[in-house]
Short mmCIF file of C-alpha atoms in Angstrom, two decimals:
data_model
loop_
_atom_site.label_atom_id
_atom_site.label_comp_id
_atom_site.label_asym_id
_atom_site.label_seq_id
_atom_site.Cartn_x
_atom_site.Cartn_y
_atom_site.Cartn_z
CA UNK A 4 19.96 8.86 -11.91
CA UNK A 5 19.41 12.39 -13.28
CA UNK A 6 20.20 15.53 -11.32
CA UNK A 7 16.44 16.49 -11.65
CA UNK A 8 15.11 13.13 -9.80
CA UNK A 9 17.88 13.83 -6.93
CA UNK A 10 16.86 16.87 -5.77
CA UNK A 11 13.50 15.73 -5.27
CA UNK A 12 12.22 14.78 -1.94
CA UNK A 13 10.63 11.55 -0.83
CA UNK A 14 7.02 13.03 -0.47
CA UNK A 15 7.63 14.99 -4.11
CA UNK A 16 8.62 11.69 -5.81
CA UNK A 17 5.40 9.60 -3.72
CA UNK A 18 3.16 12.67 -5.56
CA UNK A 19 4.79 11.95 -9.05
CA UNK A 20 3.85 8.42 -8.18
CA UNK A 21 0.40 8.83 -6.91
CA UNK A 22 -0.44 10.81 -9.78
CA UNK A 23 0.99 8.27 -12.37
CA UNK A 24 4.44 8.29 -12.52
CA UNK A 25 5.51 5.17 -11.63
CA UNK A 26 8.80 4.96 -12.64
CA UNK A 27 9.43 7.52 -9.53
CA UNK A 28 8.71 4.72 -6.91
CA UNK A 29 12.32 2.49 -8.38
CA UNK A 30 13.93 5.54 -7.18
CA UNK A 31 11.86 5.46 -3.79
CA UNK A 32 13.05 2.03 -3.60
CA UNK A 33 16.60 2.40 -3.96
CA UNK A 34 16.52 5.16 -1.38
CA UNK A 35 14.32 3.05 1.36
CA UNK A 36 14.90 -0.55 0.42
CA UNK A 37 18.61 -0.84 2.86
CA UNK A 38 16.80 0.46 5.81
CA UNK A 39 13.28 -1.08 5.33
CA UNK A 40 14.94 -4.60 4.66
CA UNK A 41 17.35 -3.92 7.81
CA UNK A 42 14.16 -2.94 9.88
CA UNK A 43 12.65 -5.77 9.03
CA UNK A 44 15.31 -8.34 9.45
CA UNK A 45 15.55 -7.43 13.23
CA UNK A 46 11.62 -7.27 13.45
CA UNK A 47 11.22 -10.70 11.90
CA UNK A 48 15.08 -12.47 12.65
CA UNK A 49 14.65 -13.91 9.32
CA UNK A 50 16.28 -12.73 6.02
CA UNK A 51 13.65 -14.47 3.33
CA UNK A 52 11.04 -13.35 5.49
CA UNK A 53 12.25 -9.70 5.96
CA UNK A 54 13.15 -10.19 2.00
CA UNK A 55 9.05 -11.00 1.34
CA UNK A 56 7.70 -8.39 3.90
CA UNK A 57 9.77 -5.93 2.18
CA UNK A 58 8.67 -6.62 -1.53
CA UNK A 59 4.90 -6.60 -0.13
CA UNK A 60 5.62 -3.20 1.32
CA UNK A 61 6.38 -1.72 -1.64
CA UNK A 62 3.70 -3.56 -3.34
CA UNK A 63 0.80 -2.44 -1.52
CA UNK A 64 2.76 1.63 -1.99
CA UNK A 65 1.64 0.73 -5.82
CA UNK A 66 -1.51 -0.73 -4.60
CA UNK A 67 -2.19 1.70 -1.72
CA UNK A 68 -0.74 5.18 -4.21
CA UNK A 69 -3.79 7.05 -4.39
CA UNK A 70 -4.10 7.20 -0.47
CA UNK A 71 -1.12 8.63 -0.05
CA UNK A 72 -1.89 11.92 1.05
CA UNK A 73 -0.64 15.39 0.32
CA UNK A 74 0.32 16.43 3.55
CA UNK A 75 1.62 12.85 4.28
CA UNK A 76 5.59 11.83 5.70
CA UNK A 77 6.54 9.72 2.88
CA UNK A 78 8.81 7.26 5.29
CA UNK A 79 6.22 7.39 8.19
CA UNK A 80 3.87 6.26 5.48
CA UNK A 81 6.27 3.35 4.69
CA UNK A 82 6.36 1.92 8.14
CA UNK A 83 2.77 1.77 8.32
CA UNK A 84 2.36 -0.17 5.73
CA UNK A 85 5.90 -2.40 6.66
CA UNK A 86 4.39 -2.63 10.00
CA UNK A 87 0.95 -3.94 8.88
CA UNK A 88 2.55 -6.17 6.22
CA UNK A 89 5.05 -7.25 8.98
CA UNK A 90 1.36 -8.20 11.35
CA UNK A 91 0.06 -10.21 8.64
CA UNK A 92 3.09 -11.94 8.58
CA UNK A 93 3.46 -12.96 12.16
CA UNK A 94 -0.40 -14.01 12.14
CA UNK A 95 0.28 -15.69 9.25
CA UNK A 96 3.37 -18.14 10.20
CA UNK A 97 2.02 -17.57 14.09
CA UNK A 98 6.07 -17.74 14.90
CA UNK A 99 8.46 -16.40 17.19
CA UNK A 100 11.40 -14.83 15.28
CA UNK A 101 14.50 -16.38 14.97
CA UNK A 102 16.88 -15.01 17.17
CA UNK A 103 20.51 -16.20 14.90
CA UNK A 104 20.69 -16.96 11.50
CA UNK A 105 24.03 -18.45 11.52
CA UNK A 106 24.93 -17.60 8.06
CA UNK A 107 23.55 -13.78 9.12
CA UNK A 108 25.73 -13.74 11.82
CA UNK A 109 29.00 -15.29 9.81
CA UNK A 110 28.49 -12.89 7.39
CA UNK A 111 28.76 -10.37 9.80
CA UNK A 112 31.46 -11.53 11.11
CA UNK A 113 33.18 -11.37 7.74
CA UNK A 114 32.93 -7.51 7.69
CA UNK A 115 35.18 -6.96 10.93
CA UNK A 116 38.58 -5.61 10.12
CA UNK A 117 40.62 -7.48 12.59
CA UNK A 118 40.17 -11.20 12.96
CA UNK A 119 40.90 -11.33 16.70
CA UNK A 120 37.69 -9.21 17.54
CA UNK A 121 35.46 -11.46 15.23
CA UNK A 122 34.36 -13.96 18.18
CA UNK A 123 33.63 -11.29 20.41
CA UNK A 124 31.78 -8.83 17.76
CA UNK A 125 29.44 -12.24 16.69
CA UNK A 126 29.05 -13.32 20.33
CA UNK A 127 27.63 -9.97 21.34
CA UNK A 128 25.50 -9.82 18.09
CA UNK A 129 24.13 -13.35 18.72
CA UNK A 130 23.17 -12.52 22.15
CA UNK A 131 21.65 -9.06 21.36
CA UNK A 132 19.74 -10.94 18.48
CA UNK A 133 18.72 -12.95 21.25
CA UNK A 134 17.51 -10.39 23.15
CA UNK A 135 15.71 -8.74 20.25
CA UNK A 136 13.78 -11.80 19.98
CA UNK A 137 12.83 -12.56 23.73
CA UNK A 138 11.26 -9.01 23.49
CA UNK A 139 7.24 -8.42 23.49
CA UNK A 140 6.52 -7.68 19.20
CA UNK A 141 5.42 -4.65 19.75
CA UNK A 142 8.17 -3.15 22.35
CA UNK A 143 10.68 -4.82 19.51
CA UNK A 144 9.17 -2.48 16.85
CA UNK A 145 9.02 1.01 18.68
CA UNK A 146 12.02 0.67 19.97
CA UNK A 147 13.71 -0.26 16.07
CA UNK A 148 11.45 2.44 14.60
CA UNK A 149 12.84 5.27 17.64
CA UNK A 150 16.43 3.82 16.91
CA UNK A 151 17.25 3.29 13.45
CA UNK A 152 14.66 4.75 11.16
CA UNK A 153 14.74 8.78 11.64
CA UNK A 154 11.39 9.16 12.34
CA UNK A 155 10.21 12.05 14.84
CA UNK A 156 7.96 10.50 17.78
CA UNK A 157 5.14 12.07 16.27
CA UNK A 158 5.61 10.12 13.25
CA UNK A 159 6.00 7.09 15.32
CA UNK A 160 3.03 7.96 17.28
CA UNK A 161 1.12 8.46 14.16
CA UNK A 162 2.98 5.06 13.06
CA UNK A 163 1.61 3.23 15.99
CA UNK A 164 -1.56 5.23 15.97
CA UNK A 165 -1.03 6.21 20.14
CA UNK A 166 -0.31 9.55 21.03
CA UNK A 167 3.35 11.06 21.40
CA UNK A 168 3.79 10.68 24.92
CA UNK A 169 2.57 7.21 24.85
CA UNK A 170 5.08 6.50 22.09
CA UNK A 171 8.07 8.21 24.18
CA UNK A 172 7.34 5.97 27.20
CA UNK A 173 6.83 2.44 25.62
CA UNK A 174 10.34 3.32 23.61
CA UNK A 175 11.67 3.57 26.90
CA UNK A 176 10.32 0.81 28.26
CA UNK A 177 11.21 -1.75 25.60
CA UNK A 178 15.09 -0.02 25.76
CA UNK A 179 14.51 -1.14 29.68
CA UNK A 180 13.44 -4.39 28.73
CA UNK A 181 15.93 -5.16 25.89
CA UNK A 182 18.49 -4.45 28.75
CA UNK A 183 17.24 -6.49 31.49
CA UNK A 184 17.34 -9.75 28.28
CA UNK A 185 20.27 -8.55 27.17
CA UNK A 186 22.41 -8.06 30.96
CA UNK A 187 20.68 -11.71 31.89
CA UNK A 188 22.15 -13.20 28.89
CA UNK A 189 25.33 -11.54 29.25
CA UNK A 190 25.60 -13.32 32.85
CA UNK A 191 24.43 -16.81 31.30
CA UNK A 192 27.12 -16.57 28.73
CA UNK A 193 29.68 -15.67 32.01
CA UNK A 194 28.47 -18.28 33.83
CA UNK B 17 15.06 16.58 40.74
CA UNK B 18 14.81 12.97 42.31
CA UNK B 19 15.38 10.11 40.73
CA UNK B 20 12.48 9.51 38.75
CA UNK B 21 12.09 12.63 37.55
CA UNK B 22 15.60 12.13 36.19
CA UNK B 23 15.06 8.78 34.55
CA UNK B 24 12.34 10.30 32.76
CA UNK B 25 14.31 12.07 30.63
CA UNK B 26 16.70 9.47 29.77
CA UNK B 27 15.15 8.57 26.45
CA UNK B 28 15.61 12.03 25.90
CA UNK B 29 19.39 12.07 27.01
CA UNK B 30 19.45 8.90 24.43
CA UNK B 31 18.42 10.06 21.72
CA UNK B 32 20.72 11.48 19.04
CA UNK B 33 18.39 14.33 18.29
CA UNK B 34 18.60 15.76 21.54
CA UNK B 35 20.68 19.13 21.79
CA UNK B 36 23.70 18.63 24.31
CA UNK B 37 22.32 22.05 26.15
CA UNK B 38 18.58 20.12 27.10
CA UNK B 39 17.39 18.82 30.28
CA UNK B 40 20.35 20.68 32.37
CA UNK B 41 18.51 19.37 35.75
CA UNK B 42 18.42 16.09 34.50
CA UNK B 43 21.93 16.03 33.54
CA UNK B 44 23.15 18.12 36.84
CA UNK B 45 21.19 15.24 38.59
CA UNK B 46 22.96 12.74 36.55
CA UNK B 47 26.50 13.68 37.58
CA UNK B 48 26.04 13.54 41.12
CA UNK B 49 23.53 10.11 41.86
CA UNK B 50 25.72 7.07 41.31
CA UNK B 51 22.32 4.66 40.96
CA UNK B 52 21.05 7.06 38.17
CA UNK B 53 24.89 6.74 36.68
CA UNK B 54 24.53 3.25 36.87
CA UNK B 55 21.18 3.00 34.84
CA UNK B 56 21.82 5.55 33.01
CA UNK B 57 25.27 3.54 31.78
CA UNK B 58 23.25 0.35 31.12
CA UNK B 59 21.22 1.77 28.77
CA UNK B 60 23.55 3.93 26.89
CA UNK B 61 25.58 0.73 26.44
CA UNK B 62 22.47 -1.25 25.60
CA UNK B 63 21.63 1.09 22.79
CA UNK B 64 25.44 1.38 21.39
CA UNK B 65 25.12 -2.54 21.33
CA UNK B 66 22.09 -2.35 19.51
CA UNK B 67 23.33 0.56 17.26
CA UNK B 68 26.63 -1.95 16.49
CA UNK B 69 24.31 -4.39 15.24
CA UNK B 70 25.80 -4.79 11.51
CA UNK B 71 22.74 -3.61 8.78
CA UNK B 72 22.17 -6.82 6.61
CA UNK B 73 21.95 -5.97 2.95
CA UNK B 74 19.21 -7.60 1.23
CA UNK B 75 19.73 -10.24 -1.66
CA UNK B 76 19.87 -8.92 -5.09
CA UNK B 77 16.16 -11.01 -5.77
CA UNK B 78 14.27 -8.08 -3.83
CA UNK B 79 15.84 -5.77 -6.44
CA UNK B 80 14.88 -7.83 -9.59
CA UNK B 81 11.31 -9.19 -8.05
CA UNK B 82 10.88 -5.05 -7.50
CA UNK B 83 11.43 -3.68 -10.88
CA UNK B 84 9.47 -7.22 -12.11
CA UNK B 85 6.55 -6.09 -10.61
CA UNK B 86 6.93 -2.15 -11.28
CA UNK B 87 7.10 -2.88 -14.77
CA UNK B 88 4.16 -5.12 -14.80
CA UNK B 89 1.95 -2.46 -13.02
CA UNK B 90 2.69 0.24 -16.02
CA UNK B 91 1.45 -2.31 -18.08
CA UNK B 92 -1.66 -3.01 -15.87
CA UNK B 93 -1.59 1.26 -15.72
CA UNK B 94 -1.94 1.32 -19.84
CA UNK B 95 -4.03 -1.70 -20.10
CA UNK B 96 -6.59 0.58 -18.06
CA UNK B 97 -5.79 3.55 -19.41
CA UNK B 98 -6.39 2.10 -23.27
CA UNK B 99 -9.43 0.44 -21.96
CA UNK B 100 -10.76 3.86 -20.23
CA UNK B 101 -10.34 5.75 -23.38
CA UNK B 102 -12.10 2.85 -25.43
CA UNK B 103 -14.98 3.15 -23.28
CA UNK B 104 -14.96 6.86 -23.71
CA UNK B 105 -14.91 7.01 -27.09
CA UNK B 106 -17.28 4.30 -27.36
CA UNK B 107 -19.42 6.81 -24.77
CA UNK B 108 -19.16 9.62 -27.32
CA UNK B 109 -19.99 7.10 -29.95
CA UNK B 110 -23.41 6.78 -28.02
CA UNK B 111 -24.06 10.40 -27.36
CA UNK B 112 -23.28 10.94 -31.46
CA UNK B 113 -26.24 8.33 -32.30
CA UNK B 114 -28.46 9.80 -29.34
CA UNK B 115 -28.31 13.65 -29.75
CA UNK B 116 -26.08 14.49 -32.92
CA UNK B 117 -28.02 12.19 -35.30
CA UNK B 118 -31.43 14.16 -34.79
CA UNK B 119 -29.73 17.43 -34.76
CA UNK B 120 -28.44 16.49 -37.98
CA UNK B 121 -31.30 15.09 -39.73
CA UNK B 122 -33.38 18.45 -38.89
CA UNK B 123 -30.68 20.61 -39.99
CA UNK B 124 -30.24 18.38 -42.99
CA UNK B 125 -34.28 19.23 -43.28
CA UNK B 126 -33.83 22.90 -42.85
CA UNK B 127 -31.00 23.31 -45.39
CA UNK B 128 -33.40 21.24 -48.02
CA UNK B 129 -36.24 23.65 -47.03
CA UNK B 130 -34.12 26.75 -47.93
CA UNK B 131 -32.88 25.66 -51.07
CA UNK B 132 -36.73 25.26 -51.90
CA UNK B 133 -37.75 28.35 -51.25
CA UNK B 134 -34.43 30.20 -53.02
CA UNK B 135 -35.00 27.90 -55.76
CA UNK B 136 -38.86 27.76 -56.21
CA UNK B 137 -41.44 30.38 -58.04
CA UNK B 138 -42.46 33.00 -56.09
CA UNK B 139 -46.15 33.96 -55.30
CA UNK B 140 -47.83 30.21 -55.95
CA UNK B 141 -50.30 29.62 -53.80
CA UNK B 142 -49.32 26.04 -53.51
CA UNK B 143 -45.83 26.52 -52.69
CA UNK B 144 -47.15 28.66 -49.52
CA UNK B 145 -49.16 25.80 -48.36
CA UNK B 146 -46.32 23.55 -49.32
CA UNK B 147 -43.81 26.43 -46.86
CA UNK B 148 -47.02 26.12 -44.40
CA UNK B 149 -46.13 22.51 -44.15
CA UNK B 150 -42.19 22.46 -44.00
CA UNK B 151 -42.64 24.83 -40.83
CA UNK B 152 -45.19 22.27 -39.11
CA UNK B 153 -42.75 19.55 -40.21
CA UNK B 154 -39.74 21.67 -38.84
CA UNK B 155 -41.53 22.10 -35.48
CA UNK B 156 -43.03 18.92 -35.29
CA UNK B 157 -39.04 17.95 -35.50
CA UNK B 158 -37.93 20.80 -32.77
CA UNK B 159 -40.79 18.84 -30.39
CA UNK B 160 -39.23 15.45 -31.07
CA UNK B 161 -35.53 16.84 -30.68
CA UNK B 162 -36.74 18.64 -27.12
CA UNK B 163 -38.09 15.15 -26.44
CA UNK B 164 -35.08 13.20 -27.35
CA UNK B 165 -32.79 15.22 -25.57
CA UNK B 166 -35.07 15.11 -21.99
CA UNK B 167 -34.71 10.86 -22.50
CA UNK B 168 -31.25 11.03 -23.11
CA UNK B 169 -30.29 13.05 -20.39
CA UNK B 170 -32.47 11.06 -18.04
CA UNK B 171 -30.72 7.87 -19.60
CA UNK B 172 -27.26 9.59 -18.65
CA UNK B 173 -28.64 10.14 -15.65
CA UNK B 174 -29.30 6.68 -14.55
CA UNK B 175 -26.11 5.85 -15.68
CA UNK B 176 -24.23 8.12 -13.40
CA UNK B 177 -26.28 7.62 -10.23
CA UNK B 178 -27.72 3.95 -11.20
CA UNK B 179 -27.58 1.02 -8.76
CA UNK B 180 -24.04 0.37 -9.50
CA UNK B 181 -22.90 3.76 -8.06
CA UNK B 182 -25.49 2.73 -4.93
CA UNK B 183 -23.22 -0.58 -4.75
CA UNK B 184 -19.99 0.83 -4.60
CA UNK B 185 -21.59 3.32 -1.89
CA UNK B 186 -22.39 0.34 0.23
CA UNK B 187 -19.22 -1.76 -0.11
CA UNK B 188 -17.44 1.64 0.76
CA UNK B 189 -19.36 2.25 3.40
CA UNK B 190 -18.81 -1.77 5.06
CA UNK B 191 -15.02 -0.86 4.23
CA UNK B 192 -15.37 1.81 6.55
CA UNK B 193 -16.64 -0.38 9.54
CA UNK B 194 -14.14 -0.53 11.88
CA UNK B 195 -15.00 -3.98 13.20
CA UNK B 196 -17.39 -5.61 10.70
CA UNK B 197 -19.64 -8.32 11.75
CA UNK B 198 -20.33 -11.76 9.45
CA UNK B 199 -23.24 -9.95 7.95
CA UNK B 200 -20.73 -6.67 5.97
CA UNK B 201 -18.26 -9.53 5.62
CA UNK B 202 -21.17 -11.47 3.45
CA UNK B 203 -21.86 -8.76 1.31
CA UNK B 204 -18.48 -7.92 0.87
CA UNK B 205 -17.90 -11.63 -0.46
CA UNK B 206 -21.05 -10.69 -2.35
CA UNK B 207 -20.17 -8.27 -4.29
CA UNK B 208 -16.55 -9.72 -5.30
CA UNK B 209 -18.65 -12.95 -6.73
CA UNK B 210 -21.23 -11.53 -8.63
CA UNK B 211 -21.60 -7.75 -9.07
CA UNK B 212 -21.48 -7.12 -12.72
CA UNK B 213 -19.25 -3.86 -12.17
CA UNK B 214 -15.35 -4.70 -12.23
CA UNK B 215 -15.00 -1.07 -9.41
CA UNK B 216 -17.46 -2.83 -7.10
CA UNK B 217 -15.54 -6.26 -7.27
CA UNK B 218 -12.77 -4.38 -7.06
CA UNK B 219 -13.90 -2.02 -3.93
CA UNK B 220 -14.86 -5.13 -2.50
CA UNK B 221 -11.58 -6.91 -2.19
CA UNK B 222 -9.92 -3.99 -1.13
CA UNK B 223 -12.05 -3.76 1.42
CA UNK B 224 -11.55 -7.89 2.89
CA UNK B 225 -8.10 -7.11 2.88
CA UNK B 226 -8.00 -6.57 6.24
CA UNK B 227 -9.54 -9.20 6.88
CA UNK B 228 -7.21 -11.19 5.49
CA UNK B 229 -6.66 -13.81 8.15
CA UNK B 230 -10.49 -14.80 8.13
CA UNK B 231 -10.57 -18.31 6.43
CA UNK B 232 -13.98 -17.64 5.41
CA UNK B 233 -12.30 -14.70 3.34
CA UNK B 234 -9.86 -16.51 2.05
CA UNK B 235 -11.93 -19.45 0.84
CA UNK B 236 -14.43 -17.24 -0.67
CA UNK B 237 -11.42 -15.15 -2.52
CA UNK B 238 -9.70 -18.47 -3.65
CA UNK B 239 -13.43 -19.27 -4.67
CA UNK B 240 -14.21 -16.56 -6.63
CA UNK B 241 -11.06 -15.95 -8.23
CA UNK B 242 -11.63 -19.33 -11.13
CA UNK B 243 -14.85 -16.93 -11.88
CA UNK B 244 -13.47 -13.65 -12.33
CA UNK B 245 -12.94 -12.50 -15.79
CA UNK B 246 -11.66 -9.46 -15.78
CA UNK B 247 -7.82 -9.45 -15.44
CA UNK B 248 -7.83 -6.01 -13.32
CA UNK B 249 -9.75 -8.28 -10.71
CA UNK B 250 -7.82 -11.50 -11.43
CA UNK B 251 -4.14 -9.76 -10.61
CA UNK B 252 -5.64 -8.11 -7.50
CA UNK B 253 -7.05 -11.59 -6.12
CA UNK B 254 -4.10 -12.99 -7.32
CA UNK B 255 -2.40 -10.26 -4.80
CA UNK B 256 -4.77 -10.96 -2.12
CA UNK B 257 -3.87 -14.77 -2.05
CA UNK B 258 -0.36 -14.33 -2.30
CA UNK B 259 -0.15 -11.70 0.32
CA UNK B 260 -2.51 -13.69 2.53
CA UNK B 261 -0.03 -16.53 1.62
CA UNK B 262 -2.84 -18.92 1.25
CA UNK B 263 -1.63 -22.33 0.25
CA UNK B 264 -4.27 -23.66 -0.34
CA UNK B 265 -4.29 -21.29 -3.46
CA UNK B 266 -1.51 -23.28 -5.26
CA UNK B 267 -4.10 -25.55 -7.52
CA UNK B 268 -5.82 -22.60 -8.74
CA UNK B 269 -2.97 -20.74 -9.51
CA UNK B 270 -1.06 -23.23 -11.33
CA UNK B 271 -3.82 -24.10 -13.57
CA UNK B 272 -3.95 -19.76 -14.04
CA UNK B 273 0.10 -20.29 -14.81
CA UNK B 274 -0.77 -22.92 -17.48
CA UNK B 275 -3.73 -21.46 -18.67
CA UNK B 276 -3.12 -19.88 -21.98
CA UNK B 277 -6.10 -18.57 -22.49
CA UNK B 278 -5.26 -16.27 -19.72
CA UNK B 279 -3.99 -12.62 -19.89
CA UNK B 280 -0.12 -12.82 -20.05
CA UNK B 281 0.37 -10.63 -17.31
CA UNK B 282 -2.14 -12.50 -15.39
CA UNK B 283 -0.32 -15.79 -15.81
CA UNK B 284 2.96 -14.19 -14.74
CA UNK B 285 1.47 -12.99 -11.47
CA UNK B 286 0.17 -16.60 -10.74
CA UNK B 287 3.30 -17.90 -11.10
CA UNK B 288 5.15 -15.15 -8.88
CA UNK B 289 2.30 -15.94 -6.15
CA UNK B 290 3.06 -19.57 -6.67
CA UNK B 291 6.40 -19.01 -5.87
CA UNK B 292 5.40 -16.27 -2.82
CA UNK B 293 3.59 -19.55 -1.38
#
């Protein structure tokens, strides 16, 4: 990677692809891919499935190039089209996500530095996993686009196509709802 | 503040982004209501489990089927780039035989005139009649030219703002309808199936992607797509079916795999679908 193609911004290198560069979108990918694929694993529960969704997403950016729009948000752009991509999926398989992937979660438990946590740490990621899962779709995705992706809740407004105060309250809602799942599982696992 | 007012602002006392020095009533209220303490706590350790939550790092297949397809779209990119300049040379070609060709044979006329009259005796009475002549001839030529042109540009014309421009206004416009009944859906299936114009077809199925998860769309894709010729249109169906993750689709696009005849790219995009299936 040159110095030239690091100091330019997302929207700058979405331009040089819109107008026919296309070799500027591989460095779009290896920017977005991490996050987009990590988004998608918790909206889905399912690695190959996130893995698909995430390839289509940058698909239909080739596809889709000449929308993009001058005065766009390059990553609000990208979460549009992850979150239609991710619609057709669910209509497509019509499934619930999986809330553990056991080799997800052993994997995980791999990265821990000290062994003796390593129950605990996978326990708690099962169970919020869980929770994830038991929540509403679309209280699952505003609350992973208000946590983890950077966006301002005006791009997640513009994202979910509601207005910003709308956006504000059903993040706080789902965050309410994940907790409710998450404290009732908590006392199940007690129990 | 009360209580409500309070919790309001929690997403606000959540998130990252806010500056410590906001919401100073909420946060005053905060330190002294032990309920609001208590769901205030809940959350905040909701959200650090959630933030814990390990970020899985995709195989390395998204990378390779990535730069597998980015490649294959430059090549798409300069198949339709070459194919754009063919057609506008073979446009300039056309203009050449239309306008340049008369132009040309008058002044080839003219320049044979003046060498006749350097070259010929002056004061004959017959070579006046015969100069008499040459300018009739010359402005019988000028009519015709003046003529010529008017048909061509007419011709160009039509070509610009012909029927297929009137098409690609209509499937834009049906792409536009925000709910489209069976009707815009027909046409739509239409106009992929038999318009003659490869941006029409290709409008067309831009504009049933949506609409993706109609069977009758899908069927009448998978239908057309045997048909289609061009290989612009056959990669983008090929698209539509995979993304649509039609099964149904597999007999059709293994025989595309296997099909040599087939553009290469084209057969390489039928088997990635096959395996998107």
């Amino acid at each position: 990677m040159d110095t030239a193609t690091e100091q330019r911004s997302d929207h700058v290198l979405m331009l040089a692809v819109r107008d026919g560069e296309l070799d500027a979108l591989g460095e779009l990918f290896e920017r977005h891919h991490g996050p987009l694929f990590g988004f998608l694993v918790k909206l889905t529960g399912q690695r190959s499935a996130a893995e698909d969704i995430a390839q289509t997403v940058f698909q239909r950016m080739l596809k889709y190039r000449h929308t993009y729009r001058d005065d766009g948000s390059f990553s609000a752009w990208m979460y549009h089209l992850a979150r239609r991509c991710a619609a057709d999926h669910f209509r497509k398989t019509n499934a619930a996500p999986h809330a553990t992937d056991p080799a997800d979660l052993q994997e995980h438990a791999d990265e821990r530095p000290h062994a003796g946590d390593h129950a605990t740490a996978r326990d708690d990621h099962a169970l919020l996993h869980t929770a994830l899962a038991r929540l509403d779709r679309d209280d699952r995705e505003v609350l992973l686009l208000s946590r983890f992706q950077e966006l301002s809740f005006a791009e997640i407004a513009g994202i979910l196509e509601c207005s910003v105060g709308a956006a504000k309250v059903r993040a706080h809602r789902a965050l309410g709802e994940l907790r409710n799942i998450y404290v009732r599982l908590q006392q199940q696992r007690s129990a | 503040m009360n209580c409500s007012s309070a919790r309001d602002t929690f997403p606000a006392l959540l998130d990252r982004r806010t500056a410590a020095t906001a919401h100073t009533e909420a946060r005053a209220h905060l330190a002294s209501c032990p309920d609001c303490q208590r769901e205030f706590a809940a959350l905040s350790q909701t959200l650090s489990a959630l933030d814990a939550m390990p970020a899985p790092a995709p195989s390395p297949r998204l990378r390779k089927n990535f730069y597998a397809m980015l490649e294959e779209e430059k090549h798409s990119a300069a198949s339709a780039v070459t194919s754009s300049a063919r057609r506008q040379r073979s446009h300039r070609l056309s203009l050449f035989a239309w306008i340049l060709s008369p132009i040309a044979g008058c002044a080839l006329i003219a320049l044979g005139f003046m060498l006749g009259t350097r070259n010929a005796a002056p004061g004959a009475s017959d070579t006046q009649r015969e100069l008499a002549s040459m300018r009739e001839q010359i402005a019988r030529q000028n009519d015709q030219l003046g003529k010529m042109t008017q048909l061509v540009g007419y011709q160009l014309l039509q070509q610009q703002q012909g029927p297929a421009n009137d098409r690609l206004r209509e499937v834009l416009a049906s792409a536009n309808t925000e709910k489209p009944d069976d009707k815009v859906l027909d046409n739509l299936i239409s106009a992929l199936a038999y318009d003659p114009s490869t941006n029409v077809r290709l409008r067309a199925l831009e504009a049933l992607y949506p609409h993706a998860d109609r069977a009758v769309v899908r069927s009448s894709v998978l239908a057309s797509l045997p048909r289609e010729q061009n290989p612009l249109v056959q990669l983008e169906m090929i698209d539509f079916v995979a993304a649509a993750r039609d099964r149904e689709a597999a007999p059709v696009l293994t025989k595309m795999a296997q099909n040599e005849s087939i553009d290469r790219s084209v057969r390489a995009a039928a088997r990635r679908a096959l395996a998107q299936l």
